[in-house]
Short mmCIF file of C-alpha atoms and ligand atoms in Angstrom, two decimals:
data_model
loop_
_atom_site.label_atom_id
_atom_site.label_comp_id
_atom_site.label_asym_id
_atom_site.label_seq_id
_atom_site.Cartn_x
_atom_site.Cartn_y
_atom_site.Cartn_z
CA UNK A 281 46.09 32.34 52.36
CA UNK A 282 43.04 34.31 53.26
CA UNK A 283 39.40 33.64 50.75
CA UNK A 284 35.84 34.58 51.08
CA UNK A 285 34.16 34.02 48.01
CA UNK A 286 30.67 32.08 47.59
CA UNK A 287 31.81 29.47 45.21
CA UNK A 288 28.61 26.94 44.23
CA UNK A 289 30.79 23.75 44.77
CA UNK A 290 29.83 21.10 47.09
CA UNK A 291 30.85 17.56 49.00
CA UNK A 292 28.61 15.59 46.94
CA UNK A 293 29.33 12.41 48.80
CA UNK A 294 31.22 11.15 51.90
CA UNK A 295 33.02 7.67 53.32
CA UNK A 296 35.30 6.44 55.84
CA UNK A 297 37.35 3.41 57.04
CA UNK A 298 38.23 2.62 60.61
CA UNK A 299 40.55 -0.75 60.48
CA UNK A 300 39.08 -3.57 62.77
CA UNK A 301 42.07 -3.92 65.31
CA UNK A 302 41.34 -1.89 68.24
CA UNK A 303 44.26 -0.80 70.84
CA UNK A 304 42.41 -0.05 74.18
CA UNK A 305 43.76 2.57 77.13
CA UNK A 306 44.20 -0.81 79.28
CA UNK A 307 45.92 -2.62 76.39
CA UNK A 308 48.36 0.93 76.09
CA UNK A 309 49.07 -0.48 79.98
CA UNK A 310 50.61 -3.29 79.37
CA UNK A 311 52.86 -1.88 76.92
CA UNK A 312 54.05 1.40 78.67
CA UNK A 313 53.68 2.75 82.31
CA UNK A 314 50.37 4.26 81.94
CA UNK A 315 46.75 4.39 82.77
CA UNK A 316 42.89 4.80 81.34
CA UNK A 317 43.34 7.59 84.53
CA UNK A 318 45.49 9.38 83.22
CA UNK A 319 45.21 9.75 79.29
CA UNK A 320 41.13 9.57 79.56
CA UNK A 321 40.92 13.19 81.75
CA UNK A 322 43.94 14.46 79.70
CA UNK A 323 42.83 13.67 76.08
CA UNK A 324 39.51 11.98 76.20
CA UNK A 325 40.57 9.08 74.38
CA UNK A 326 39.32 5.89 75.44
CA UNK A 327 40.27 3.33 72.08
CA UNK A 328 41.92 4.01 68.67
CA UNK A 329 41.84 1.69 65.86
CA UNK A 330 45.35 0.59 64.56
CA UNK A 331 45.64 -0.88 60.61
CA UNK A 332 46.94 -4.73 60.51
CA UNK A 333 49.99 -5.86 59.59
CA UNK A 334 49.38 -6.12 55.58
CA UNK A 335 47.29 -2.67 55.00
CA UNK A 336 49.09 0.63 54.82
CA UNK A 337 47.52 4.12 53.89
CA UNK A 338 46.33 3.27 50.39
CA UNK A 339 44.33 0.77 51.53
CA UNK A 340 42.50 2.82 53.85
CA UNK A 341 42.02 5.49 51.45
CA UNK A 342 40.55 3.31 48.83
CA UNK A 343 38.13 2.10 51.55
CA UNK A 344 36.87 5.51 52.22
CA UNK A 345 37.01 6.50 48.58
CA UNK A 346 34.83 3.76 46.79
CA UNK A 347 31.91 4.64 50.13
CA UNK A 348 32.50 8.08 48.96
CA UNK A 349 32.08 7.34 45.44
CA UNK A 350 29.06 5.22 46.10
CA UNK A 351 27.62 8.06 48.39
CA UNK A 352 27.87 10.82 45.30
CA UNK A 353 26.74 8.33 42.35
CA UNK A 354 30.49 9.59 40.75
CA UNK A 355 31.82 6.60 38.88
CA UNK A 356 36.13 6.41 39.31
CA UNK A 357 36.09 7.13 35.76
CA UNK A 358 34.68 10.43 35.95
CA UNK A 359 37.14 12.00 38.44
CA UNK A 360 39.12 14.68 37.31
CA UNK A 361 41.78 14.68 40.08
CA UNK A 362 42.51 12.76 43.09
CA UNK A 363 43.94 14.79 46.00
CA UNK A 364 45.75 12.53 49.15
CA UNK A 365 46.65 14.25 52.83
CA UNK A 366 48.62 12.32 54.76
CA UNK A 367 51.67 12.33 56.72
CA UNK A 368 52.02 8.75 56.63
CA UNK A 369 52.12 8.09 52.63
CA UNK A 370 52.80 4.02 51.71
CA UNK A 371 56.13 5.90 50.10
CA UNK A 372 58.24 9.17 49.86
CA UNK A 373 57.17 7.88 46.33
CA UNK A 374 54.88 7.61 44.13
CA UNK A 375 52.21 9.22 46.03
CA UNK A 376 49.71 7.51 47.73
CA UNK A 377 47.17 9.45 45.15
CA UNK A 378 48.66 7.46 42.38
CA UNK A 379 48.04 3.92 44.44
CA UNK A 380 44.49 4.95 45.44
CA UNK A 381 43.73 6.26 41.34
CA UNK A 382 45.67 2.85 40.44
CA UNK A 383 43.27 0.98 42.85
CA UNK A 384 39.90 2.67 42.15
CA UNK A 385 40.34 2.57 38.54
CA UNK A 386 40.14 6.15 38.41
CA UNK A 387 42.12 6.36 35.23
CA UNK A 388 41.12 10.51 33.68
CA UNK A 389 42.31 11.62 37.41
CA UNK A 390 45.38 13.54 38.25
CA UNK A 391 46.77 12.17 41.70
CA UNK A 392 48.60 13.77 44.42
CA UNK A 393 49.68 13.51 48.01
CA UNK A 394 49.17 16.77 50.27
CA UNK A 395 51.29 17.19 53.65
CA UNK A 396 50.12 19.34 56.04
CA UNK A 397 49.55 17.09 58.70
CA UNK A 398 46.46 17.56 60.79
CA UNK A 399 45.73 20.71 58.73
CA UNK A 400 45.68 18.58 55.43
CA UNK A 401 42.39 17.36 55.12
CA UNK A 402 41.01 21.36 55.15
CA UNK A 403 44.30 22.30 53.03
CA UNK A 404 43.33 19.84 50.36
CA UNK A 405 39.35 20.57 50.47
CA UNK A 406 40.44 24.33 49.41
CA UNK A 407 42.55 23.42 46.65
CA UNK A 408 40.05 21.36 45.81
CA UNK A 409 36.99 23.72 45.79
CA UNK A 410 39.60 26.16 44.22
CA UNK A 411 39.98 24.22 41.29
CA UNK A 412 36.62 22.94 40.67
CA UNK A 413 35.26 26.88 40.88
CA UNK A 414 37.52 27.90 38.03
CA UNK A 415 36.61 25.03 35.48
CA UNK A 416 39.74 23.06 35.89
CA UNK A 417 38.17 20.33 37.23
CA UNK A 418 34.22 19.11 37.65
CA UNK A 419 34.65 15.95 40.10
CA UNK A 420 37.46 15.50 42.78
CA UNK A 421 37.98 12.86 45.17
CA UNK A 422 39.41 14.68 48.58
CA UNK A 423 40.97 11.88 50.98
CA UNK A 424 42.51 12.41 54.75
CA UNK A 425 44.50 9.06 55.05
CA UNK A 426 46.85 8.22 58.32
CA UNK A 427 48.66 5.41 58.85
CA UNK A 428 50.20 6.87 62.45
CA UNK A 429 50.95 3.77 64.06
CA UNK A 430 53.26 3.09 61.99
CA UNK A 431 55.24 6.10 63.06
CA UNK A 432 54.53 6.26 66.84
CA UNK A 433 56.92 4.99 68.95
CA UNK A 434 55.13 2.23 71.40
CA UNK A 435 57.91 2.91 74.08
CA UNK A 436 56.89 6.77 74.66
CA UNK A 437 53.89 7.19 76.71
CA UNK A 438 54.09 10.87 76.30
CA UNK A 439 52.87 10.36 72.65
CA UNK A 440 52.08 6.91 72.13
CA UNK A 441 48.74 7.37 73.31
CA UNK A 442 47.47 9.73 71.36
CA UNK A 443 47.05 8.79 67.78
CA UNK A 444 45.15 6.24 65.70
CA UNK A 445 45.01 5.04 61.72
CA UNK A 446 42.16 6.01 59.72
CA UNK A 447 40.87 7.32 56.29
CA UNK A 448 38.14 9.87 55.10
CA UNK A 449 37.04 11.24 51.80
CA UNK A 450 34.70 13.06 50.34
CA UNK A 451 33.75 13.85 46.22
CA UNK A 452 33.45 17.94 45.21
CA UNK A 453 31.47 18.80 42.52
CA UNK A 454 29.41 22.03 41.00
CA UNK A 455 26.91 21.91 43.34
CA UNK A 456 23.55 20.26 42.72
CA UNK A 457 22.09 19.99 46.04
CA UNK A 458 22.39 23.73 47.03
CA UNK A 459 25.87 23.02 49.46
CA UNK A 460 28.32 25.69 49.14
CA UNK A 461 31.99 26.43 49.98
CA UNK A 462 31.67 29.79 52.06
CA UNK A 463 35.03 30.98 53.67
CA UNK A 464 38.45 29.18 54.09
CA UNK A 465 41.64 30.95 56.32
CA UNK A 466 44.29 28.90 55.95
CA UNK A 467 47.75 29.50 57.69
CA UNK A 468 51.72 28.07 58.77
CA UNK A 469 54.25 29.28 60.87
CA UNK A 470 57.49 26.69 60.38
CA UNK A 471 59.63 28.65 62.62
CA UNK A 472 59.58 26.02 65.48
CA UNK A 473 59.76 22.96 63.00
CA UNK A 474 60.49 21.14 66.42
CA UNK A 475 57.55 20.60 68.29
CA UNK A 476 55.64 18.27 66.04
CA UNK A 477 58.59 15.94 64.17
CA UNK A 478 59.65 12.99 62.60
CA UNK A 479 63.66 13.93 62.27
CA UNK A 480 64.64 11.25 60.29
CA UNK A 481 64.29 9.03 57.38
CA UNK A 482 64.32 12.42 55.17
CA UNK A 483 67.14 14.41 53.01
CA UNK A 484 68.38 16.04 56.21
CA UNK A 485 69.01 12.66 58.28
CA UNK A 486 68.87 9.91 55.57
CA UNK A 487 67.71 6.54 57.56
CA UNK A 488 70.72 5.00 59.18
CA UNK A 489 71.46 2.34 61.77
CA UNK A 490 72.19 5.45 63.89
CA UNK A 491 68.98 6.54 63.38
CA UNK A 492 67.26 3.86 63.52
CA UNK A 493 68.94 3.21 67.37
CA UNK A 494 67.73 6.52 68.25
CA UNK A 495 64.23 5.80 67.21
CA UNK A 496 64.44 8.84 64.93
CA UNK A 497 61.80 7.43 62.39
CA UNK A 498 58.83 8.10 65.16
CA UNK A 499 57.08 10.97 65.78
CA UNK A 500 58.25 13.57 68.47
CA UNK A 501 56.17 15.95 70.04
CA UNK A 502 56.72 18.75 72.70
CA UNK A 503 52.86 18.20 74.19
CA UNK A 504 52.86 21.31 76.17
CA UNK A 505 53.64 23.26 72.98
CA UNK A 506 51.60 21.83 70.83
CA UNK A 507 48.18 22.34 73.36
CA UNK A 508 48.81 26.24 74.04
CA UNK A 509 49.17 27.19 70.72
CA UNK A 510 46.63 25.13 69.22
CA UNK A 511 44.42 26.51 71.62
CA UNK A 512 45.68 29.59 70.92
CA UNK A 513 45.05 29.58 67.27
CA UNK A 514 41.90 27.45 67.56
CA UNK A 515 40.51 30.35 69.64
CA UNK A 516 41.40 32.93 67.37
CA UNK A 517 39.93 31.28 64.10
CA UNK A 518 36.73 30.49 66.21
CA UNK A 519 36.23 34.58 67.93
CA UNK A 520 36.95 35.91 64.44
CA UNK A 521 34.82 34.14 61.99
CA UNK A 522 31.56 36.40 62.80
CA UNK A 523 33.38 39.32 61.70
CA UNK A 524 35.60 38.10 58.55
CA UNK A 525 32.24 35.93 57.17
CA UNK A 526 29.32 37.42 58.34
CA UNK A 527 28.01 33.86 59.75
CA UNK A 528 27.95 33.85 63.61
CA UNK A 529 28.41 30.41 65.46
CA UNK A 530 24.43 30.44 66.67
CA UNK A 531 23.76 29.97 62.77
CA UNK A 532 26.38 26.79 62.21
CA UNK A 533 25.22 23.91 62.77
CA UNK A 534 27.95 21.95 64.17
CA UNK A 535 31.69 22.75 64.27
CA UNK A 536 34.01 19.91 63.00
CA UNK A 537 37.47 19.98 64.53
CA UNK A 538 40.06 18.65 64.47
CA UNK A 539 40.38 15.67 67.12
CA UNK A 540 43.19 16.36 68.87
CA UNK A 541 42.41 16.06 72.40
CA UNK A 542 39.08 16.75 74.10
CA UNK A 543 40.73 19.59 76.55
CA UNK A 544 42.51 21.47 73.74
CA UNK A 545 38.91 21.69 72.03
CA UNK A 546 37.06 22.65 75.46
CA UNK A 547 39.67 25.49 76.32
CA UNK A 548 39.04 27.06 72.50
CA UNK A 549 35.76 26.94 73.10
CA UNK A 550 35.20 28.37 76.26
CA UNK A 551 37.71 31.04 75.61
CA UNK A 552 35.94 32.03 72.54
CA UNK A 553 32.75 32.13 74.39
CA UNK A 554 31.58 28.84 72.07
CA UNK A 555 29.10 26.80 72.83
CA UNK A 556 31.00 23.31 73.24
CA UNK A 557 27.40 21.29 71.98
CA UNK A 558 28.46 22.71 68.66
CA UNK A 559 31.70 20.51 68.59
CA UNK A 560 31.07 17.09 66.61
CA UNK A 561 33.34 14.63 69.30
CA UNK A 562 34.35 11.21 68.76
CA UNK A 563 37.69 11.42 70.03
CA UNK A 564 37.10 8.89 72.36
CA UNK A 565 36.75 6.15 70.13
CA UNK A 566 39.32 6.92 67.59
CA UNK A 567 42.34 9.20 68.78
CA UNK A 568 43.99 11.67 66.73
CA UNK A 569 43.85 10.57 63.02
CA UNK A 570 45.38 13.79 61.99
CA UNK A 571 44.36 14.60 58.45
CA UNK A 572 41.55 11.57 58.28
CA UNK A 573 39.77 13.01 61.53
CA UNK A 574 37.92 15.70 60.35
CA UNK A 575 35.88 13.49 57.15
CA UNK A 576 35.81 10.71 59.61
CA UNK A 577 33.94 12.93 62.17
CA UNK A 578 31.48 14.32 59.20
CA UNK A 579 30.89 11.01 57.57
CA UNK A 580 29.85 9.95 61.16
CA UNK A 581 27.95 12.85 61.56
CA UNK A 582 26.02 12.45 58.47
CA UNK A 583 25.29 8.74 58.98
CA UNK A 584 24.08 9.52 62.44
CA UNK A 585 21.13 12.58 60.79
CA UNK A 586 22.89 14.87 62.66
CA UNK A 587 23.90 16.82 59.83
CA UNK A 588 21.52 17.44 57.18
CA UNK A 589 21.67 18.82 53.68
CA UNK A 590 21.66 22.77 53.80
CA UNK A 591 23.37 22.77 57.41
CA UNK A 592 26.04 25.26 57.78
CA UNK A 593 29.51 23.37 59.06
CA UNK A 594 32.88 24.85 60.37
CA UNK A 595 36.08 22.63 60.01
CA UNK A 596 38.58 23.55 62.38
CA UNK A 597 42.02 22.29 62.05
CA UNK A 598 45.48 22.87 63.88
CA UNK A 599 48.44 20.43 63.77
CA UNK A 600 52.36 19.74 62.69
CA UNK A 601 54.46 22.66 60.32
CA UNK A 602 52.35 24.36 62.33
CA UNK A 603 49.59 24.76 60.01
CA UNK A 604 45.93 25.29 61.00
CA UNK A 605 42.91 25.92 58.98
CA UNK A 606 38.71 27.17 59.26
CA UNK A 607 36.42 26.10 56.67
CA UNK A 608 32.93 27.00 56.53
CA UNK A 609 30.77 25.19 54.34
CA UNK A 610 26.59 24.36 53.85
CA UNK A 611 26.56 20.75 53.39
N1 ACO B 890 50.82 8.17 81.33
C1 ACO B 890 51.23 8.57 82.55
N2 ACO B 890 52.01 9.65 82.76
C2 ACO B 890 52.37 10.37 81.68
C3 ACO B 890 51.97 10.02 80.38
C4 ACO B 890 51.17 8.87 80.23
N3 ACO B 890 50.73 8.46 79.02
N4 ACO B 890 52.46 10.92 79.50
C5 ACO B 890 53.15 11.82 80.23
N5 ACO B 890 53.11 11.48 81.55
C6 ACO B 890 53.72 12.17 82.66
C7 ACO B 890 55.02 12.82 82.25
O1 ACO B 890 56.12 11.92 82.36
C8 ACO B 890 55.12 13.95 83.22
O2 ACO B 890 55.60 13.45 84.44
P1 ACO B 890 56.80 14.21 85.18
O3 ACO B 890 56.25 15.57 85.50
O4 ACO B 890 57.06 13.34 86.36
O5 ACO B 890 57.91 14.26 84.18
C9 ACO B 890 53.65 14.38 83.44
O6 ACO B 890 52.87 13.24 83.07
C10 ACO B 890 53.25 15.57 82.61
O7 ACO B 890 53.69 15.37 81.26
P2 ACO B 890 53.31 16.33 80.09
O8 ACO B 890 53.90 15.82 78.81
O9 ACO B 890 53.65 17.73 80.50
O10 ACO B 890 51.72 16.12 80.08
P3 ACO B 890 50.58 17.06 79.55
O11 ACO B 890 49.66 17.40 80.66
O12 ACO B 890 51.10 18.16 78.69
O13 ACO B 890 49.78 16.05 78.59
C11 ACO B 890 49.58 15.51 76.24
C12 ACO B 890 50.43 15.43 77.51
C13 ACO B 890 48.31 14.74 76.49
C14 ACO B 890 50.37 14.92 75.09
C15 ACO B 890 49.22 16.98 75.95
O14 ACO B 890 50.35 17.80 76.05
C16 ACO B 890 48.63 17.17 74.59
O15 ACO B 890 47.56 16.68 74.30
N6 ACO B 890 49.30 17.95 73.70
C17 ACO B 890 48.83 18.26 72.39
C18 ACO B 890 48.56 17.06 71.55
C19 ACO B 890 49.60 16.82 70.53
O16 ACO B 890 50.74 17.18 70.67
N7 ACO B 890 49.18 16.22 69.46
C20 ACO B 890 50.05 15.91 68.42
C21 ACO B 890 49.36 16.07 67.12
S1 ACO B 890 49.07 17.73 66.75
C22 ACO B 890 47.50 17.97 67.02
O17 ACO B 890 46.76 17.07 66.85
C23 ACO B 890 47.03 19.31 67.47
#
């Protein structure tokens, strides 16, 4: 899918939740052969928070929703949809949409769960802005909600060190603050289904003891695979936005992506000739939330003044399906 249109719609408000327990690189050590010196230099990530034993991805959403919510002045009442990305819904069914509209009391909303996986949060955002600039809906709750712990297999140091649990959402609305939605490219290829999986506990291997031995419920990832065409893509979507919106980088503000490791965003940036100041970071201190990362990063960026209302902002995702996504908005 491939938009420019200047649609007045805007995030109106923003929130996050970061659960309290906090899984350190040393702590990683004593649970797999690993070190802080090797997955710092290789990822930049330092600490990831990890949900506790009673929440699941609803729970985080919620979280982030009702700050969102709060942040806008929207009451739960007046949302007209409610739109969930996330790989790691509570259920196959009903969608973790339904819990979070159940929870916030958001009872005029339609409710939905998006999968794209880190892509979902900028997937959802321009379904979202889609719908809002052709008067189907005035006020939508967008949420990025991962519960990736529970799918990460804490006996493969190849992956278990990346990812963390999180939640981010932001409210759309007409805008009223002068923000805009500028430009969205959104794209897939599923021809190497493969290199970013979770083969079982679907239609094609129903959960079994089998697959259950194999560990076949936990994410699998080919690394290597993942990093050059991320940075591939990533590099692409950054060198070609001057020409397909007539924005260059000097006049964003800050670039938003994805955080997926700090050396697959430095090699897109270089290669497009970015500066890397541009990129909002805090990898470090929460790993890859996949579709929660991106409104995690901008609520953080917001609360910190170092975005500002009428900044332009470029979301750049890349992540399982493949699926990858640029956004440029003005807050
Ligand atoms: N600690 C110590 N050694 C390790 C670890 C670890 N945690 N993990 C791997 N190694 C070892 C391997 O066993 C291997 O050793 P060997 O050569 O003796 O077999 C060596 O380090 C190299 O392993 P690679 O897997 O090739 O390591 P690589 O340099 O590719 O780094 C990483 C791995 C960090 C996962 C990297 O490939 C990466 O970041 N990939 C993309 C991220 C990703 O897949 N994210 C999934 C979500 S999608 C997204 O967010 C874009």
């Amino acid at each position: 899918m491939h938009t420019q249109q200047r649609l007045a719609v805007e995030i109106a408000g923003l929130g996050s939740y970061l659960p309290e327990r906090i899984l350190t690189n040393s702590d990683l050590e004593k649970m797999v052969d690993t070190s802080d010196e090797w997955i710092f230099p290789r990822t930049g990530i330092r600490e990831r928070h990890l949900l506790a034993d009673d929440e699941a991805t609803s729970d985080m959403a919620t979280a982030a929703a009702r700050t969102a919510l709060e942040s806008a002045g929207t009451a739960a009442a007046d949302l007209d949809a409610i739109v969930v990305a996330t790989c790691t819904p509570d259920y196959f069914f009903p969608a973790t949409g339904c819990l979070v509209q159940a929870a916030l009391g958001a009872e005029n909303a339609m409710s939905f769960d998006l999968e794209a996986a880190c892509s979902g949060f900028v997937f959802a955002l321009t379904w979202a802005a889609g719908v809002i600039a052709s008067r189907l809906a005035h006020n939508v709750l967008v949420i990025g909600a991962e519960a990736l712990s529970r799918f990460t297999d804490y006996t493969d140091r190849r992956s278990c060190i990346l990812f963390g649990d999180a939640a981010g959402a932001a409210v759309l609305r007409p805008a009223q603050n002068g923000g805009e939605f500028i430009y969205a490219e959104l794209g897939s290829d599923g021809s190497r289904p493969n290199v970013l999986i979770t083969p079982a506990g679907g239609a094609r291997a129903p959960a079994s003891h089998d697959t259950v031995e194999r560990r076949d419920h936990y994410m699998k990832i080919q690394g290597r695979e993942v990093f050059k065409a991320a940075v591939n893509k990533l590099t692409e979507l950054l060198a070609t936005l001057p020409e397909r919106t007539g924005v260059s980088l000097d006049e964003v503000k800050m670039v938003i992506p994805h955080q997926s490791n700090v050396r697959i965003i430095n090699s897109a940036f270089q290669r497009a000739g970015v500066d890397l100041s541009k990129a909002y970071m805090n990898i470090d201190r929460v790993g890859n939330t996949s579709s929660a990362s991106i409104p995690v990063a901008m609520t953080e960026a917001v609360e910190r003044g170092a975005l500002e209302r009428g900044d332009l902002v470029l979301f750049l995702a890349f992540g399982g399906g493949l699926t990858w996504g640029s956004v440029l908005i003005r807050y």
